[in-house]
Amino acid sequence: DQQVKQNSPSLSVQEGRISILNCDYTNSMFDYFLWYKKYPAEGPTFLISISSIKDKNEDGRFTVFLNKSAKHLSLHIVPSQPGDSAVYFCAALRSGGGKLIFGQGTELSVKP
Amino acid sequence: DAGVTQSPTHLIKTRGQQVTLRCSPKSGHDTVSWYQQALGQGPQFIFQYYEEEERQRGNFPDRFSGHQFPNYSSELNVNALLLGDSALYLCASSLGFAGTNYGYTFGSGTRLTVV
């Protein structure tokens, strides 16, 4: 049972434009949602998170939106830069749970 | 300040063999979690260790076992290796059993290939 899903395996965007990465979940008990970025041969690096009581969180070029009624979240990167090219994972967490549930990942390619 | 250190980086084993992977958590962290990432998939939670005890376990068979030492470092052991165990094994450390919404630090992983 895939509780967190990223249905787009890849996304290609032009430098300077907006990148939108999507994530859907099924478990309404999740309390936090996180985005991780992963380069080849490195571990996932935390990017940004959002609490389930919020609908938006912003950090520089990165904004995460949460739509609880649709059980959907998205990560917006504006403007996109070539260095943003990586695999992005959406993950969910229950308070006190300690276990991250990951999506399958979306490979973002930002073309100069 | 060292982050999470995993060893070895790469490993090749034969079907049926046993393997031990090692993890040293980030300085100040006391909890270690292990994840398996198969090719093209997201990391899957294996188990979590806190105070030298397994606190949570994911949907993995008993062939997967672990240990945490008094210095908070951890080992992941896999017995009777199957071809399907080939994956990147990631270790993540955090402070406290429950963790926080962003307090996890991942290592670079151990790439295990079973032939």
PDB file of C-alpha atoms in Angstrom:
ATOM      1  CA  ASP A   1       0.000   0.000   0.000  1.00  0.00           C
ATOM      2  CA  GLN A   2       1.736   3.127  -1.265  1.00  0.00           C
ATOM      3  CA  GLN A   3       0.701   5.829   1.217  1.00  0.00           C
ATOM      4  CA  VAL A   4       2.747   8.563  -0.462  1.00  0.00           C
ATOM      5  CA  LYS A   5       2.839   8.812  -4.246  1.00  0.00           C
ATOM      6  CA  GLN A   6       4.754  10.907  -6.714  1.00  0.00           C
ATOM      7  CA  ASN A   7       3.199  10.104 -10.055  1.00  0.00           C
ATOM      8  CA  SER A   8       5.678  11.957 -12.247  1.00  0.00           C
ATOM      9  CA  PRO A   9       9.004  10.112 -12.490  1.00  0.00           C
ATOM     10  CA  SER A  10      10.643  13.031 -14.266  1.00  0.00           C
ATOM     11  CA  LEU A  11      10.246  16.731 -15.014  1.00  0.00           C
ATOM     12  CA  SER A  12      12.233  18.974 -17.336  1.00  0.00           C
ATOM     13  CA  VAL A  13      12.171  22.746 -16.921  1.00  0.00           C
ATOM     14  CA  GLN A  14      13.982  25.675 -18.491  1.00  0.00           C
ATOM     15  CA  GLU A  15      16.322  27.701 -16.274  1.00  0.00           C
ATOM     16  CA  GLY A  16      14.532  30.682 -14.721  1.00  0.00           C
ATOM     17  CA  ARG A  17      11.080  29.127 -15.021  1.00  0.00           C
ATOM     18  CA  ILE A  18       8.973  27.573 -12.279  1.00  0.00           C
ATOM     19  CA  SER A  19       9.318  23.896 -11.327  1.00  0.00           C
ATOM     20  CA  ILE A  20       6.270  22.261  -9.758  1.00  0.00           C
ATOM     21  CA  LEU A  21       6.652  18.850  -8.178  1.00  0.00           C
ATOM     22  CA  ASN A  22       3.557  17.028  -6.974  1.00  0.00           C
ATOM     23  CA  CYS A  23       2.836  14.501  -4.256  1.00  0.00           C
ATOM     24  CA  ASP A  24      -0.343  12.704  -3.149  1.00  0.00           C
ATOM     25  CA  TYR A  25      -0.976  10.833   0.083  1.00  0.00           C
ATOM     26  CA  THR A  26      -3.681   8.578   1.423  1.00  0.00           C
ATOM     27  CA  ASN A  27      -3.246   8.639   5.214  1.00  0.00           C
ATOM     28  CA  SER A  28      -4.994  11.599   6.837  1.00  0.00           C
ATOM     29  CA  MET A  29      -3.093  10.953  10.085  1.00  0.00           C
ATOM     30  CA  PHE A  30       0.178  12.379   8.777  1.00  0.00           C
ATOM     31  CA  ASP A  31       1.279  15.449  10.771  1.00  0.00           C
ATOM     32  CA  TYR A  32       4.226  16.668   8.736  1.00  0.00           C
ATOM     33  CA  PHE A  33       5.268  16.560   5.126  1.00  0.00           C
ATOM     34  CA  LEU A  34       8.842  16.988   4.015  1.00  0.00           C
ATOM     35  CA  TRP A  35      10.708  17.410   0.773  1.00  0.00           C
ATOM     36  CA  TYR A  36      14.164  15.962   0.307  1.00  0.00           C
ATOM     37  CA  LYS A  37      16.614  16.512  -2.518  1.00  0.00           C
ATOM     38  CA  LYS A  38      19.021  13.791  -3.576  1.00  0.00           C
ATOM     39  CA  TYR A  39      22.065  13.970  -5.804  1.00  0.00           C
ATOM     40  CA  PRO A  40      23.662  10.769  -7.131  1.00  0.00           C
ATOM     41  CA  ALA A  41      26.037   9.110  -4.635  1.00  0.00           C
ATOM     42  CA  GLU A  42      24.728  11.296  -1.799  1.00  0.00           C
ATOM     43  CA  GLY A  43      22.081  10.800   0.843  1.00  0.00           C
ATOM     44  CA  PRO A  44      18.792  12.725   0.793  1.00  0.00           C
ATOM     45  CA  THR A  45      19.122  16.306   2.058  1.00  0.00           C
ATOM     46  CA  PHE A  46      16.246  18.034   3.808  1.00  0.00           C
ATOM     47  CA  LEU A  47      14.799  20.910   1.784  1.00  0.00           C
ATOM     48  CA  ILE A  48      11.568  22.175   3.319  1.00  0.00           C
ATOM     49  CA  SER A  49       8.668  20.901   5.396  1.00  0.00           C
ATOM     50  CA  ILE A  50       5.102  21.795   6.248  1.00  0.00           C
ATOM     51  CA  SER A  51       2.897  20.978   9.191  1.00  0.00           C
ATOM     52  CA  SER A  52      -0.531  19.530   8.483  1.00  0.00           C
ATOM     53  CA  ILE A  53      -2.105  22.564  10.168  1.00  0.00           C
ATOM     54  CA  LYS A  54      -0.632  24.913   7.579  1.00  0.00           C
ATOM     55  CA  ASP A  55      -1.381  25.287   3.888  1.00  0.00           C
ATOM     56  CA  LYS A  56       1.801  27.030   2.781  1.00  0.00           C
ATOM     57  CA  ASN A  57       5.423  27.281   3.819  1.00  0.00           C
ATOM     58  CA  GLU A  58       8.045  29.344   2.048  1.00  0.00           C
ATOM     59  CA  ASP A  59      11.832  29.330   2.233  1.00  0.00           C
ATOM     60  CA  GLY A  60      13.635  31.440  -0.336  1.00  0.00           C
ATOM     61  CA  ARG A  61      13.017  30.016  -3.800  1.00  0.00           C
ATOM     62  CA  PHE A  62      11.131  27.030  -2.383  1.00  0.00           C
ATOM     63  CA  THR A  63       7.452  26.995  -1.431  1.00  0.00           C
ATOM     64  CA  VAL A  64       5.400  24.001  -0.376  1.00  0.00           C
ATOM     65  CA  PHE A  65       1.606  24.038  -0.643  1.00  0.00           C
ATOM     66  CA  LEU A  66      -0.643  21.595   1.191  1.00  0.00           C
ATOM     67  CA  ASN A  67      -4.244  20.832   0.213  1.00  0.00           C
ATOM     68  CA  LYS A  68      -5.572  18.576   2.957  1.00  0.00           C
ATOM     69  CA  SER A  69      -8.988  18.055   1.421  1.00  0.00           C
ATOM     70  CA  ALA A  70      -7.351  16.726  -1.748  1.00  0.00           C
ATOM     71  CA  LYS A  71      -4.527  14.993   0.175  1.00  0.00           C
ATOM     72  CA  HIS A  72      -2.116  16.686  -2.148  1.00  0.00           C
ATOM     73  CA  LEU A  73       1.024  18.738  -1.741  1.00  0.00           C
ATOM     74  CA  SER A  74       3.307  20.451  -4.184  1.00  0.00           C
ATOM     75  CA  LEU A  75       6.771  21.969  -4.166  1.00  0.00           C
ATOM     76  CA  HIS A  76       7.340  25.106  -6.221  1.00  0.00           C
ATOM     77  CA  ILE A  77      10.853  26.216  -7.131  1.00  0.00           C
ATOM     78  CA  VAL A  78      11.096  29.750  -8.513  1.00  0.00           C
ATOM     79  CA  PRO A  79      13.266  30.554 -10.361  1.00  0.00           C
ATOM     80  CA  SER A  80      14.670  27.149 -11.244  1.00  0.00           C
ATOM     81  CA  GLN A  81      18.453  26.865 -11.545  1.00  0.00           C
ATOM     82  CA  PRO A  82      20.623  24.150 -13.161  1.00  0.00           C
ATOM     83  CA  GLY A  83      21.942  23.262  -9.687  1.00  0.00           C
ATOM     84  CA  ASP A  84      18.409  22.249  -8.730  1.00  0.00           C
ATOM     85  CA  SER A  85      18.694  19.235 -11.026  1.00  0.00           C
ATOM     86  CA  ALA A  86      18.311  16.234  -8.705  1.00  0.00           C
ATOM     87  CA  VAL A  87      15.782  13.662  -7.539  1.00  0.00           C
ATOM     88  CA  TYR A  88      13.157  15.124  -5.210  1.00  0.00           C
ATOM     89  CA  PHE A  89      11.383  12.955  -2.663  1.00  0.00           C
ATOM     90  CA  CYS A  90       8.213  13.787  -0.847  1.00  0.00           C
ATOM     91  CA  ALA A  91       7.949  12.192   2.623  1.00  0.00           C
ATOM     92  CA  ALA A  92       5.328  12.093   5.353  1.00  0.00           C
ATOM     93  CA  LEU A  93       5.602  11.677   9.095  1.00  0.00           C
ATOM     94  CA  ARG A  94       3.296  11.172  12.051  1.00  0.00           C
ATOM     95  CA  SER A  95       4.156  12.970  15.279  1.00  0.00           C
ATOM     96  CA  GLY A  96       5.821  10.575  17.678  1.00  0.00           C
ATOM     97  CA  GLY A  97       6.131   8.057  14.872  1.00  0.00           C
ATOM     98  CA  GLY A  98       9.698   8.646  13.826  1.00  0.00           C
ATOM     99  CA  LYS A  99       9.191   6.777  10.545  1.00  0.00           C
ATOM    100  CA  LEU A 100       9.402   8.659   7.269  1.00  0.00           C
ATOM    101  CA  ILE A 101       7.153   7.378   4.464  1.00  0.00           C
ATOM    102  CA  PHE A 102       8.651   8.328   1.102  1.00  0.00           C
ATOM    103  CA  GLY A 103       7.218   8.711  -2.358  1.00  0.00           C
ATOM    104  CA  GLN A 104       8.970   7.207  -5.366  1.00  0.00           C
ATOM    105  CA  GLY A 105      10.751  10.418  -6.288  1.00  0.00           C
ATOM    106  CA  THR A 106      10.693  12.837  -9.237  1.00  0.00           C
ATOM    107  CA  GLU A 107      13.842  13.525 -11.203  1.00  0.00           C
ATOM    108  CA  LEU A 108      14.043  17.237 -12.003  1.00  0.00           C
ATOM    109  CA  SER A 109      16.211  18.421 -14.856  1.00  0.00           C
ATOM    110  CA  VAL A 110      16.738  22.174 -15.234  1.00  0.00           C
ATOM    111  CA  LYS A 111      18.098  23.080 -18.662  1.00  0.00           C
ATOM    112  CA  PRO A 112      20.285  26.181 -19.110  1.00  0.00           C
TER     113      PRO A 112
ATOM    114  CA  ASP B   1      31.097  18.609  12.563  1.00  0.00           C
ATOM    115  CA  ALA B   2      30.845  15.183  10.913  1.00  0.00           C
ATOM    116  CA  GLY B   3      27.504  14.189   9.526  1.00  0.00           C
ATOM    117  CA  VAL B   4      26.278  10.616   9.255  1.00  0.00           C
ATOM    118  CA  THR B   5      29.020   8.224   8.220  1.00  0.00           C
ATOM    119  CA  GLN B   6      28.272   4.888   6.578  1.00  0.00           C
ATOM    120  CA  SER B   7      30.629   2.062   5.680  1.00  0.00           C
ATOM    121  CA  PRO B   8      31.411   0.472   3.389  1.00  0.00           C
ATOM    122  CA  THR B   9      30.426   2.617   0.412  1.00  0.00           C
ATOM    123  CA  HIS B  10      29.977  -0.331  -1.931  1.00  0.00           C
ATOM    124  CA  LEU B  11      29.699  -4.037  -1.356  1.00  0.00           C
ATOM    125  CA  ILE B  12      29.234  -7.107  -3.545  1.00  0.00           C
ATOM    126  CA  LYS B  13      27.949 -10.310  -1.964  1.00  0.00           C
ATOM    127  CA  THR B  14      26.813 -13.700  -3.180  1.00  0.00           C
ATOM    128  CA  ARG B  15      23.298 -15.053  -2.711  1.00  0.00           C
ATOM    129  CA  GLY B  16      22.952 -16.798   0.650  1.00  0.00           C
ATOM    130  CA  GLN B  17      25.751 -14.874   2.311  1.00  0.00           C
ATOM    131  CA  GLN B  18      25.427 -12.535   5.259  1.00  0.00           C
ATOM    132  CA  VAL B  19      26.332  -8.832   5.327  1.00  0.00           C
ATOM    133  CA  THR B  20      26.898  -6.175   7.994  1.00  0.00           C
ATOM    134  CA  LEU B  21      26.575  -2.465   7.274  1.00  0.00           C
ATOM    135  CA  ARG B  22      27.707   0.216   9.686  1.00  0.00           C
ATOM    136  CA  CYS B  23      26.547   3.699  10.576  1.00  0.00           C
ATOM    137  CA  SER B  24      27.904   6.447  12.817  1.00  0.00           C
ATOM    138  CA  PRO B  25      25.289   9.099  13.596  1.00  0.00           C
ATOM    139  CA  LYS B  26      25.757  12.834  13.411  1.00  0.00           C
ATOM    140  CA  SER B  27      27.380  14.307  16.501  1.00  0.00           C
ATOM    141  CA  GLY B  28      24.683  14.991  19.112  1.00  0.00           C
ATOM    142  CA  HIS B  29      22.198  12.526  17.656  1.00  0.00           C
ATOM    143  CA  ASP B  30      21.173   9.419  19.562  1.00  0.00           C
ATOM    144  CA  THR B  31      18.668   7.680  17.275  1.00  0.00           C
ATOM    145  CA  VAL B  32      19.440   5.736  14.125  1.00  0.00           C
ATOM    146  CA  SER B  33      17.022   4.605  11.434  1.00  0.00           C
ATOM    147  CA  TRP B  34      17.760   2.391   8.448  1.00  0.00           C
ATOM    148  CA  TYR B  35      16.149   2.611   5.028  1.00  0.00           C
ATOM    149  CA  GLN B  36      16.369   0.481   1.897  1.00  0.00           C
ATOM    150  CA  GLN B  37      16.173   2.249  -1.452  1.00  0.00           C
ATOM    151  CA  ALA B  38      15.682  -0.019  -4.446  1.00  0.00           C
ATOM    152  CA  LEU B  39      16.447   1.306  -7.911  1.00  0.00           C
ATOM    153  CA  GLY B  40      13.823   3.792  -9.058  1.00  0.00           C
ATOM    154  CA  GLN B  41      12.006   3.744  -5.717  1.00  0.00           C
ATOM    155  CA  GLY B  42      11.875   5.904  -2.626  1.00  0.00           C
ATOM    156  CA  PRO B  43      13.572   4.828   0.594  1.00  0.00           C
ATOM    157  CA  GLN B  44      11.637   2.216   2.593  1.00  0.00           C
ATOM    158  CA  PHE B  45      11.860   2.218   6.393  1.00  0.00           C
ATOM    159  CA  ILE B  46      13.515  -0.898   7.841  1.00  0.00           C
ATOM    160  CA  PHE B  47      13.786  -0.131  11.574  1.00  0.00           C
ATOM    161  CA  GLN B  48      14.783   2.456  14.140  1.00  0.00           C
ATOM    162  CA  TYR B  49      17.074   2.141  17.150  1.00  0.00           C
ATOM    163  CA  TYR B  50      17.011   4.274  20.263  1.00  0.00           C
ATOM    164  CA  GLU B  51      18.678   3.556  23.599  1.00  0.00           C
ATOM    165  CA  GLU B  52      20.104   0.371  22.089  1.00  0.00           C
ATOM    166  CA  GLU B  53      16.650  -1.054  21.432  1.00  0.00           C
ATOM    167  CA  GLU B  54      14.650  -1.528  18.270  1.00  0.00           C
ATOM    168  CA  ARG B  55      11.765   0.930  18.636  1.00  0.00           C
ATOM    169  CA  GLN B  56       9.953   0.595  15.348  1.00  0.00           C
ATOM    170  CA  ARG B  57      10.109  -1.830  12.479  1.00  0.00           C
ATOM    171  CA  GLY B  58       8.921  -1.628   8.900  1.00  0.00           C
ATOM    172  CA  ASN B  59       7.665  -4.458   6.722  1.00  0.00           C
ATOM    173  CA  PHE B  60      10.926  -6.375   6.419  1.00  0.00           C
ATOM    174  CA  PRO B  61      11.574 -10.059   7.228  1.00  0.00           C
ATOM    175  CA  ASP B  62      13.542 -11.266  10.222  1.00  0.00           C
ATOM    176  CA  ARG B  63      16.575 -11.745   7.973  1.00  0.00           C
ATOM    177  CA  PHE B  64      17.068  -8.036   8.590  1.00  0.00           C
ATOM    178  CA  SER B  65      18.356  -7.327  12.071  1.00  0.00           C
ATOM    179  CA  GLY B  66      20.225  -4.540  13.733  1.00  0.00           C
ATOM    180  CA  HIS B  67      22.077  -3.342  16.735  1.00  0.00           C
ATOM    181  CA  GLN B  68      22.862  -0.045  18.383  1.00  0.00           C
ATOM    182  CA  PHE B  69      25.951   0.422  20.520  1.00  0.00           C
ATOM    183  CA  PRO B  70      26.422   2.612  23.618  1.00  0.00           C
ATOM    184  CA  ASN B  71      28.154   5.267  21.470  1.00  0.00           C
ATOM    185  CA  TYR B  72      24.929   5.422  19.357  1.00  0.00           C
ATOM    186  CA  SER B  73      26.510   3.867  16.267  1.00  0.00           C
ATOM    187  CA  SER B  74      24.539   1.114  14.602  1.00  0.00           C
ATOM    188  CA  GLU B  75      24.829  -1.971  12.455  1.00  0.00           C
ATOM    189  CA  LEU B  76      22.405  -3.467   9.970  1.00  0.00           C
ATOM    190  CA  ASN B  77      22.738  -7.210   9.378  1.00  0.00           C
ATOM    191  CA  VAL B  78      21.118  -9.099   6.555  1.00  0.00           C
ATOM    192  CA  ASN B  79      21.224 -12.901   6.511  1.00  0.00           C
ATOM    193  CA  ALA B  80      20.625 -15.328   3.660  1.00  0.00           C
ATOM    194  CA  LEU B  81      20.960 -12.626   1.026  1.00  0.00           C
ATOM    195  CA  LEU B  82      18.590 -12.648  -1.926  1.00  0.00           C
ATOM    196  CA  LEU B  83      19.062 -10.982  -5.291  1.00  0.00           C
ATOM    197  CA  GLY B  84      16.193  -8.678  -4.329  1.00  0.00           C
ATOM    198  CA  ASP B  85      18.212  -7.311  -1.405  1.00  0.00           C
ATOM    199  CA  SER B  86      20.364  -5.411  -3.889  1.00  0.00           C
ATOM    200  CA  ALA B  87      19.748  -1.766  -3.050  1.00  0.00           C
ATOM    201  CA  LEU B  88      21.137   1.411  -1.526  1.00  0.00           C
ATOM    202  CA  TYR B  89      20.958   1.190   2.259  1.00  0.00           C
ATOM    203  CA  LEU B  90      20.615   4.547   3.955  1.00  0.00           C
ATOM    204  CA  CYS B  91      21.170   5.392   7.572  1.00  0.00           C
ATOM    205  CA  ALA B  92      19.474   8.435   9.108  1.00  0.00           C
ATOM    206  CA  SER B  93      20.175   9.861  12.540  1.00  0.00           C
ATOM    207  CA  SER B  94      18.073  12.148  14.703  1.00  0.00           C
ATOM    208  CA  LEU B  95      17.796  13.375  18.267  1.00  0.00           C
ATOM    209  CA  GLY B  96      15.236  11.474  20.282  1.00  0.00           C
ATOM    210  CA  PHE B  97      13.023   8.553  19.487  1.00  0.00           C
ATOM    211  CA  ALA B  98      10.116  10.508  18.035  1.00  0.00           C
ATOM    212  CA  GLY B  99      12.268  12.788  15.978  1.00  0.00           C
ATOM    213  CA  THR B 100      11.064  16.126  14.677  1.00  0.00           C
ATOM    214  CA  ASN B 101       9.647  17.120  11.358  1.00  0.00           C
ATOM    215  CA  TYR B 102      13.052  17.994   9.970  1.00  0.00           C
ATOM    216  CA  GLY B 103      15.642  16.625  12.357  1.00  0.00           C
ATOM    217  CA  TYR B 104      16.770  13.685  10.237  1.00  0.00           C
ATOM    218  CA  THR B 105      20.247  13.627   8.723  1.00  0.00           C
ATOM    219  CA  PHE B 106      21.000  10.976   6.122  1.00  0.00           C
ATOM    220  CA  GLY B 107      24.278   9.353   5.255  1.00  0.00           C
ATOM    221  CA  SER B 108      25.400   8.767   1.676  1.00  0.00           C
ATOM    222  CA  GLY B 109      24.462   5.103   1.882  1.00  0.00           C
ATOM    223  CA  THR B 110      25.969   1.704   1.189  1.00  0.00           C
ATOM    224  CA  ARG B 111      25.353   0.265  -2.254  1.00  0.00           C
ATOM    225  CA  LEU B 112      24.830  -3.487  -1.840  1.00  0.00           C
ATOM    226  CA  THR B 113      24.874  -5.730  -4.887  1.00  0.00           C
ATOM    227  CA  VAL B 114      23.899  -9.380  -4.494  1.00  0.00           C
ATOM    228  CA  VAL B 115      25.031 -11.686  -7.302  1.00  0.00           C
TER     229      VAL B 115
END
